[in-house]
mmCIF file of C-alpha atoms in Angstrom:
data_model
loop_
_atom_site.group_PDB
_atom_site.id
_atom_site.type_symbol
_atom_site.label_atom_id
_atom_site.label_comp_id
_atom_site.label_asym_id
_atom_site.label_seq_id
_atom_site.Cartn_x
_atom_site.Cartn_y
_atom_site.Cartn_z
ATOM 1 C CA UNK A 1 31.707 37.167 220.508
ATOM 2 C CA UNK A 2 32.812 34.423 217.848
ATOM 3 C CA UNK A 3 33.670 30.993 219.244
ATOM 4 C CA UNK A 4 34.069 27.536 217.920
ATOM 5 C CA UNK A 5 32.811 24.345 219.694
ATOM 6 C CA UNK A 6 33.818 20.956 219.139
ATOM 7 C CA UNK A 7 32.850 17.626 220.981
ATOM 8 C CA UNK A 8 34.109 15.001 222.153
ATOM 9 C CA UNK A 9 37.206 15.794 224.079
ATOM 10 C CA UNK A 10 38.628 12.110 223.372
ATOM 11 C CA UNK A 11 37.146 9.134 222.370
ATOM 12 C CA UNK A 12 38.123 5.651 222.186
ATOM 13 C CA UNK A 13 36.159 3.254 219.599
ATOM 14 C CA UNK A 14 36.508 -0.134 218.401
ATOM 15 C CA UNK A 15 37.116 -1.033 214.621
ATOM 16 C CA UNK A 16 33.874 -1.236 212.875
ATOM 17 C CA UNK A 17 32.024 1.222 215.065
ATOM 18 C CA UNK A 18 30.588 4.106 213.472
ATOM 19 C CA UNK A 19 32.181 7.986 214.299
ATOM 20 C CA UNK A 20 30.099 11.105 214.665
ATOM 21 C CA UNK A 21 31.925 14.130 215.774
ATOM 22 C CA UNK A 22 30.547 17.798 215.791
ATOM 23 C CA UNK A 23 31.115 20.788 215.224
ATOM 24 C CA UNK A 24 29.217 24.287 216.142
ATOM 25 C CA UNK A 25 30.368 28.403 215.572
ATOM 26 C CA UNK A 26 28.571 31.131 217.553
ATOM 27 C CA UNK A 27 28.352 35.088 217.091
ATOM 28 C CA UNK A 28 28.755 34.560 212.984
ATOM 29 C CA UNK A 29 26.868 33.588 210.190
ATOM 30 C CA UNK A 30 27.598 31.533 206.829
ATOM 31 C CA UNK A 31 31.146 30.699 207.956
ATOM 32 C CA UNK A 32 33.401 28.852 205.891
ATOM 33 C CA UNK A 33 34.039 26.059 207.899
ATOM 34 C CA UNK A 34 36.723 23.173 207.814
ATOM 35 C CA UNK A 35 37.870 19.418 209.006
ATOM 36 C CA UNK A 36 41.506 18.746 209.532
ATOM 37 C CA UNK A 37 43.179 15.612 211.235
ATOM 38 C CA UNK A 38 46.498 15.724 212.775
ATOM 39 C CA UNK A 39 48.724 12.524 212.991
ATOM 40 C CA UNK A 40 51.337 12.180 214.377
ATOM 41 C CA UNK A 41 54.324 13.696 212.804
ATOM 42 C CA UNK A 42 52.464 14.532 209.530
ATOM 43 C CA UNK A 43 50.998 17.871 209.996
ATOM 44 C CA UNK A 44 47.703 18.750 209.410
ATOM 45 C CA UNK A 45 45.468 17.257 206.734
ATOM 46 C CA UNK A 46 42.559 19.394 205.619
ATOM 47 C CA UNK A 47 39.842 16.447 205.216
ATOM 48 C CA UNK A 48 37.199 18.805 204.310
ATOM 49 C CA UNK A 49 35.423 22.027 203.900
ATOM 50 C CA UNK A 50 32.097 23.562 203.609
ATOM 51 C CA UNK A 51 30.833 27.130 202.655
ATOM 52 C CA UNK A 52 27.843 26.701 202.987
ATOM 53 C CA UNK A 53 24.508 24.390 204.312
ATOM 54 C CA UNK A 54 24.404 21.411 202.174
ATOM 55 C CA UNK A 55 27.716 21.685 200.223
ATOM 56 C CA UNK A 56 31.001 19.852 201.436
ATOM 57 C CA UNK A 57 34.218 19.085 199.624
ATOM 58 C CA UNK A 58 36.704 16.163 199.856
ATOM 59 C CA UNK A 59 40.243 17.018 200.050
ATOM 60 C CA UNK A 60 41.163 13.082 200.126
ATOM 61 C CA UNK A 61 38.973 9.891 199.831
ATOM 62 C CA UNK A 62 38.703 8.422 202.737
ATOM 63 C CA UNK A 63 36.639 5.970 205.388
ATOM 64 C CA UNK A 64 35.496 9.517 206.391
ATOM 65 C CA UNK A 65 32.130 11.612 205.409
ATOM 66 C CA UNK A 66 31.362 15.091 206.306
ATOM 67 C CA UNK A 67 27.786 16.922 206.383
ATOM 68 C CA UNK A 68 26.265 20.634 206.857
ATOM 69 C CA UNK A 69 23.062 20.207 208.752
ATOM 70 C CA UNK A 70 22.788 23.503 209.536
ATOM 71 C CA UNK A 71 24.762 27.131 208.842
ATOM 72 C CA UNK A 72 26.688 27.118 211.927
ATOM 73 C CA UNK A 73 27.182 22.922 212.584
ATOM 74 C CA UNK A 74 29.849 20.991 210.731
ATOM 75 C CA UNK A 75 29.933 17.314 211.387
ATOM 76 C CA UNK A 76 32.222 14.705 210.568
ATOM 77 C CA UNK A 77 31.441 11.055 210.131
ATOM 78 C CA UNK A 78 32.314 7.237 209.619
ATOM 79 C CA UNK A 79 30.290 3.974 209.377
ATOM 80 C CA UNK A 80 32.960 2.181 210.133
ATOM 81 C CA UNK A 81 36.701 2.944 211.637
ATOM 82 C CA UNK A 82 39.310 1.835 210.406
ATOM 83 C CA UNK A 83 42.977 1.526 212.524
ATOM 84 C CA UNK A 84 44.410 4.265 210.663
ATOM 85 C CA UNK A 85 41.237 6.861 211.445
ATOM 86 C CA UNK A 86 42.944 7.220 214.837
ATOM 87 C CA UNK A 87 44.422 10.786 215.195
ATOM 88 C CA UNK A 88 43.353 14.319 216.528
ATOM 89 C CA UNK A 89 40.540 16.146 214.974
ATOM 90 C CA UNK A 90 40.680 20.057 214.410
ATOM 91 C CA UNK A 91 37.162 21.939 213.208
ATOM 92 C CA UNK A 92 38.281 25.405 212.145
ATOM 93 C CA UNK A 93 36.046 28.406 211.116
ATOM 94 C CA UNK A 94 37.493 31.084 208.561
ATOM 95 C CA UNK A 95 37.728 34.310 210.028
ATOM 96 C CA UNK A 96 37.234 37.481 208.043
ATOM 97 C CA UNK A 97 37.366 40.249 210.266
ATOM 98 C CA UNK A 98 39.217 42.894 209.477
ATOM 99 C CA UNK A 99 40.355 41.465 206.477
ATOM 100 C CA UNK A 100 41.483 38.086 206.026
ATOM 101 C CA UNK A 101 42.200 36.725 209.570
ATOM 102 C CA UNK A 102 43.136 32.849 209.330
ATOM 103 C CA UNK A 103 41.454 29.997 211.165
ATOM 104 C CA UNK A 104 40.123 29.900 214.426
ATOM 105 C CA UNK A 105 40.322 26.364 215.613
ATOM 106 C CA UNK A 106 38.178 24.410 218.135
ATOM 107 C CA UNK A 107 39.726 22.585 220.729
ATOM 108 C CA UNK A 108 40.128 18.757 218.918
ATOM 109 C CA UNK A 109 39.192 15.315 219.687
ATOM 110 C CA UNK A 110 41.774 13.199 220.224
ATOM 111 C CA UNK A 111 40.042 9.651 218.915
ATOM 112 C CA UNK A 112 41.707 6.700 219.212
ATOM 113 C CA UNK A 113 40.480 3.488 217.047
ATOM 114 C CA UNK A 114 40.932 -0.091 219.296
ATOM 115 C CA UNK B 1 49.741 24.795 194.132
ATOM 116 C CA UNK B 2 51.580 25.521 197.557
ATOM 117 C CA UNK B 3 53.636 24.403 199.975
ATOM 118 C CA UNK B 4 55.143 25.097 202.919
ATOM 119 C CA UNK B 5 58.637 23.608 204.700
ATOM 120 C CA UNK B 6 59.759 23.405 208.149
ATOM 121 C CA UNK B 7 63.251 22.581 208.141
ATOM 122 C CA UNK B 8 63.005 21.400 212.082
ATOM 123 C CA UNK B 9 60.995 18.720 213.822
ATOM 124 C CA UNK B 10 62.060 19.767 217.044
ATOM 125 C CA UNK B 11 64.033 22.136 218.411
ATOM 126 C CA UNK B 12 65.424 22.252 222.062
ATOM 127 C CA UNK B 13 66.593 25.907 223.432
ATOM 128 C CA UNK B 14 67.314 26.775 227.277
ATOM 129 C CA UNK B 15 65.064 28.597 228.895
ATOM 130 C CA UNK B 16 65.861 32.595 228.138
ATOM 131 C CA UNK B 17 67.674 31.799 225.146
ATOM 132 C CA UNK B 18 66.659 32.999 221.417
ATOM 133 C CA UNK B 19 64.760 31.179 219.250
ATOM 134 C CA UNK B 20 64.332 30.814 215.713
ATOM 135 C CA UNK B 21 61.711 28.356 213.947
ATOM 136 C CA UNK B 22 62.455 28.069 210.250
ATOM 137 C CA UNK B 23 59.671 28.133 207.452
ATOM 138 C CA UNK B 24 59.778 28.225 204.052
ATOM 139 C CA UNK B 25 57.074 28.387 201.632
ATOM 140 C CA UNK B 26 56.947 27.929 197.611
ATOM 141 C CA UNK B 27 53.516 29.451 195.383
ATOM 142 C CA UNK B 28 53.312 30.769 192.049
ATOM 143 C CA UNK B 29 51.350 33.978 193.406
ATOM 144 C CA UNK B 30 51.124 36.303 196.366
ATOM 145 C CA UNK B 31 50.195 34.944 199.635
ATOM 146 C CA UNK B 32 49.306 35.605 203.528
ATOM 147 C CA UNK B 33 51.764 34.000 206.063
ATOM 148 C CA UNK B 34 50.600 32.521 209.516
ATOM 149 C CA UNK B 35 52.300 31.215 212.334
ATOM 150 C CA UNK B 36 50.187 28.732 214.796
ATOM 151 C CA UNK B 37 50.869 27.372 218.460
ATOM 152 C CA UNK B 38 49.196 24.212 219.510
ATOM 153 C CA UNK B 39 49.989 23.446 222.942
ATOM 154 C CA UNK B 40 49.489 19.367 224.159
ATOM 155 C CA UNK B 41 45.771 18.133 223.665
ATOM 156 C CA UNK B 42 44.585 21.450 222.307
ATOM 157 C CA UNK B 43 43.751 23.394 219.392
ATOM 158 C CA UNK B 44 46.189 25.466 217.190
ATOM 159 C CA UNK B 45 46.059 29.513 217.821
ATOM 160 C CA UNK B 46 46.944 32.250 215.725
ATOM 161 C CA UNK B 47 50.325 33.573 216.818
ATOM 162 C CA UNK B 48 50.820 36.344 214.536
ATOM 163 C CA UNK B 49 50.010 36.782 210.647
ATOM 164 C CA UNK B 50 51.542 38.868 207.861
ATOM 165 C CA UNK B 51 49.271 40.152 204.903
ATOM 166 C CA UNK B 52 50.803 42.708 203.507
ATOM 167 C CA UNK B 53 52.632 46.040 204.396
ATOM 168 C CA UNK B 54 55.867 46.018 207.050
ATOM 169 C CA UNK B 55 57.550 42.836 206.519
ATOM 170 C CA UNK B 56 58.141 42.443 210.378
ATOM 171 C CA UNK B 57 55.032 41.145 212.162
ATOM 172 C CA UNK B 58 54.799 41.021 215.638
ATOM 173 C CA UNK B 59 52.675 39.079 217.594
ATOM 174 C CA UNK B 60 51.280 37.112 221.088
ATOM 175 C CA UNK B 61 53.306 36.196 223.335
ATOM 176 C CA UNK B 62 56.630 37.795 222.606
ATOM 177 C CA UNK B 63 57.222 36.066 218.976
ATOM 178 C CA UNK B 64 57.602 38.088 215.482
ATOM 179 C CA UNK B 65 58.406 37.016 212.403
ATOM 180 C CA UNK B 66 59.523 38.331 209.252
ATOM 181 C CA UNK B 67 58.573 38.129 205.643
ATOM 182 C CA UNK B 68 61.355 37.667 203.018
ATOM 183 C CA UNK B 69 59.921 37.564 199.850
ATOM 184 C CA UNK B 70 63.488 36.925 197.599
ATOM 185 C CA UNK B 71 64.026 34.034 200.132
ATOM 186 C CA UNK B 72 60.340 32.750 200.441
ATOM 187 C CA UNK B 73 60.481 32.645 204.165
ATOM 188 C CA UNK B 74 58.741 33.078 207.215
ATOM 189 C CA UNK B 75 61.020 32.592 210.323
ATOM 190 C CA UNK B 76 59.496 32.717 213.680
ATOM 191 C CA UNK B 77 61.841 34.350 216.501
ATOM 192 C CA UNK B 78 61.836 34.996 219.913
ATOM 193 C CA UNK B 79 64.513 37.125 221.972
ATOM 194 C CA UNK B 80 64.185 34.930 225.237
ATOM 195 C CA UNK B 81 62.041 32.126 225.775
ATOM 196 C CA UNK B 82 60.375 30.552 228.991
ATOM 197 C CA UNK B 83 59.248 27.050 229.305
ATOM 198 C CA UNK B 84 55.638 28.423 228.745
ATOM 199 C CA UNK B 85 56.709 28.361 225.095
ATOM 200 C CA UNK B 86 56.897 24.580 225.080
ATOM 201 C CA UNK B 87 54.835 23.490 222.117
ATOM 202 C CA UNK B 88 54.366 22.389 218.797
ATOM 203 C CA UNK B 89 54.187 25.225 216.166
ATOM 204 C CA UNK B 90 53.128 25.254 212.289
ATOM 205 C CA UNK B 91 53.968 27.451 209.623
ATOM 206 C CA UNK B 92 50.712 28.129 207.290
ATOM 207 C CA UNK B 93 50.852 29.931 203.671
ATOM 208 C CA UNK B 94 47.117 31.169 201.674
ATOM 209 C CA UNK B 95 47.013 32.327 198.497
ATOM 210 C CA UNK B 96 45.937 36.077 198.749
ATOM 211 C CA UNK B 97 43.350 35.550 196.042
ATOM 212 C CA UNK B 98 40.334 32.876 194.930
ATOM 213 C CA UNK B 99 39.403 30.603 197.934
ATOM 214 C CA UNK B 100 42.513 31.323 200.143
ATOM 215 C CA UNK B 101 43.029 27.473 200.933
ATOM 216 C CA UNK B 102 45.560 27.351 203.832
ATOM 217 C CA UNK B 103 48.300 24.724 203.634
ATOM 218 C CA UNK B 104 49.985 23.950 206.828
ATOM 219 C CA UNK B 105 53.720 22.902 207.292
ATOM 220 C CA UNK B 106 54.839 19.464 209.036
ATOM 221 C CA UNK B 107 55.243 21.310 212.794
ATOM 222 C CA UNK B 108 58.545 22.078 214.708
ATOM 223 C CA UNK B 109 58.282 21.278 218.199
ATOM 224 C CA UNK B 110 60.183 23.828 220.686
ATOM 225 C CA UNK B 111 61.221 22.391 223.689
ATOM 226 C CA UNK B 112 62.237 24.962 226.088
ATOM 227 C CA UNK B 113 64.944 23.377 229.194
ATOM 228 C CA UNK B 114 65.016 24.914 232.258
#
């Protein structure tokens, strides 16, 4: 079956600090696979989006970087955090099956900059 | 571009009282519909979707929705809700062609009173 990983739960680090949060998809291959942060009241932002190992798009610029290691990892970074970084984290994978089928999310990481 | 509208931030209901959640969308070609639920702390999940063919769409949990393409909406309803329902929900529109980007709307949080 298809899932969608996504670590850490929360996390809770100080300005300055540098971010690393990751993303994994199992049972598919050469997903299209996306970043979004949700603050609150605004929505969801897509940050950004990869289709492929290597190549990532920006949506915004941002304190924020993302990279492709591997087909089915998506990671999202920061040297430093800013305040305004705080918010919840969404990794979503593209579903195609039987025909176009929306986003299947992960479960978030609620990070919280001190 | 596209964009997509809900009208309500939050909406209150009794429990086992009807429920509609507003969207509205705006693009300059055809497009696929989605409806989300992201309950506290976790992930968003596909509620139902509409892609083409009967403009009704039915989906988990009770909800449907229809498609009104002269009105550019995509209202989520429910007959009777239950306090289960309690969560925040987003409206998403793709374009049906190219990269299928999906914008999501704002939210509307249903709070269901007992």
């Amino acid at each position: 079956s298809q899932t969608i990983h996504q670590w850490p739960a929360t996390l809770v680090q100080p300005v300055g600090s540098p971010l690393s949060l990751e993303c994994t998809v199992e049972g598919t291959s050469n997903p299209n696979l996306y970043w979004y942060r949700q603050a609150a009241g605004r929505g969801l932002q897509l940050l950004f989006y990869s289709v492929g190992i290597g190549q990532i798009s920006s949506e915004v610029p941002q304190n924020l970087s993302a990279s492709r290691p591997q087909d089915r990892q998506f990671i999202l970074s920061s040297k430093k955090l800013l305040l305004s970084d705080s918010g919840f984290y969404l990794c979503a994978w593209k579903s195609f099956t039987q025909g176009f089928g929306g986003y299947t999310f992960g479960s978030g990481t609620r990070l919280t900059v001190v | 571009a596209q964009s997509v509208t809900q009208l309500d931030s939050q909406v209150p209901v009794f429990e086992e009282a009807p429920v509609e959640l507003r969207c509205n969308y705006s693009s300059s070609v055809s497009v696929y519909l989605f409806w989300y639920v992201q309950y506290p702390n976790q992930g968003l999940q596909l509620l139902l979707k509409y892609l083409s063919g009967s403009t009704l769409v039915k989906g988990i949990n009770g909800f449907e929705a229809e498609f009104n393409k002269s009105q550019t909406s995509f209202h989520l309803r429910k007959p009777s809700v239950h306090i289960s329902d309690t969560a925040e929900y987003f409206c998403a529109v793709s374009e049906s062609g190219g990269y299928q980007k999906v914008t999501f709307g704002t939210g509307t949080k249903l709070q269901v009173i007992p």
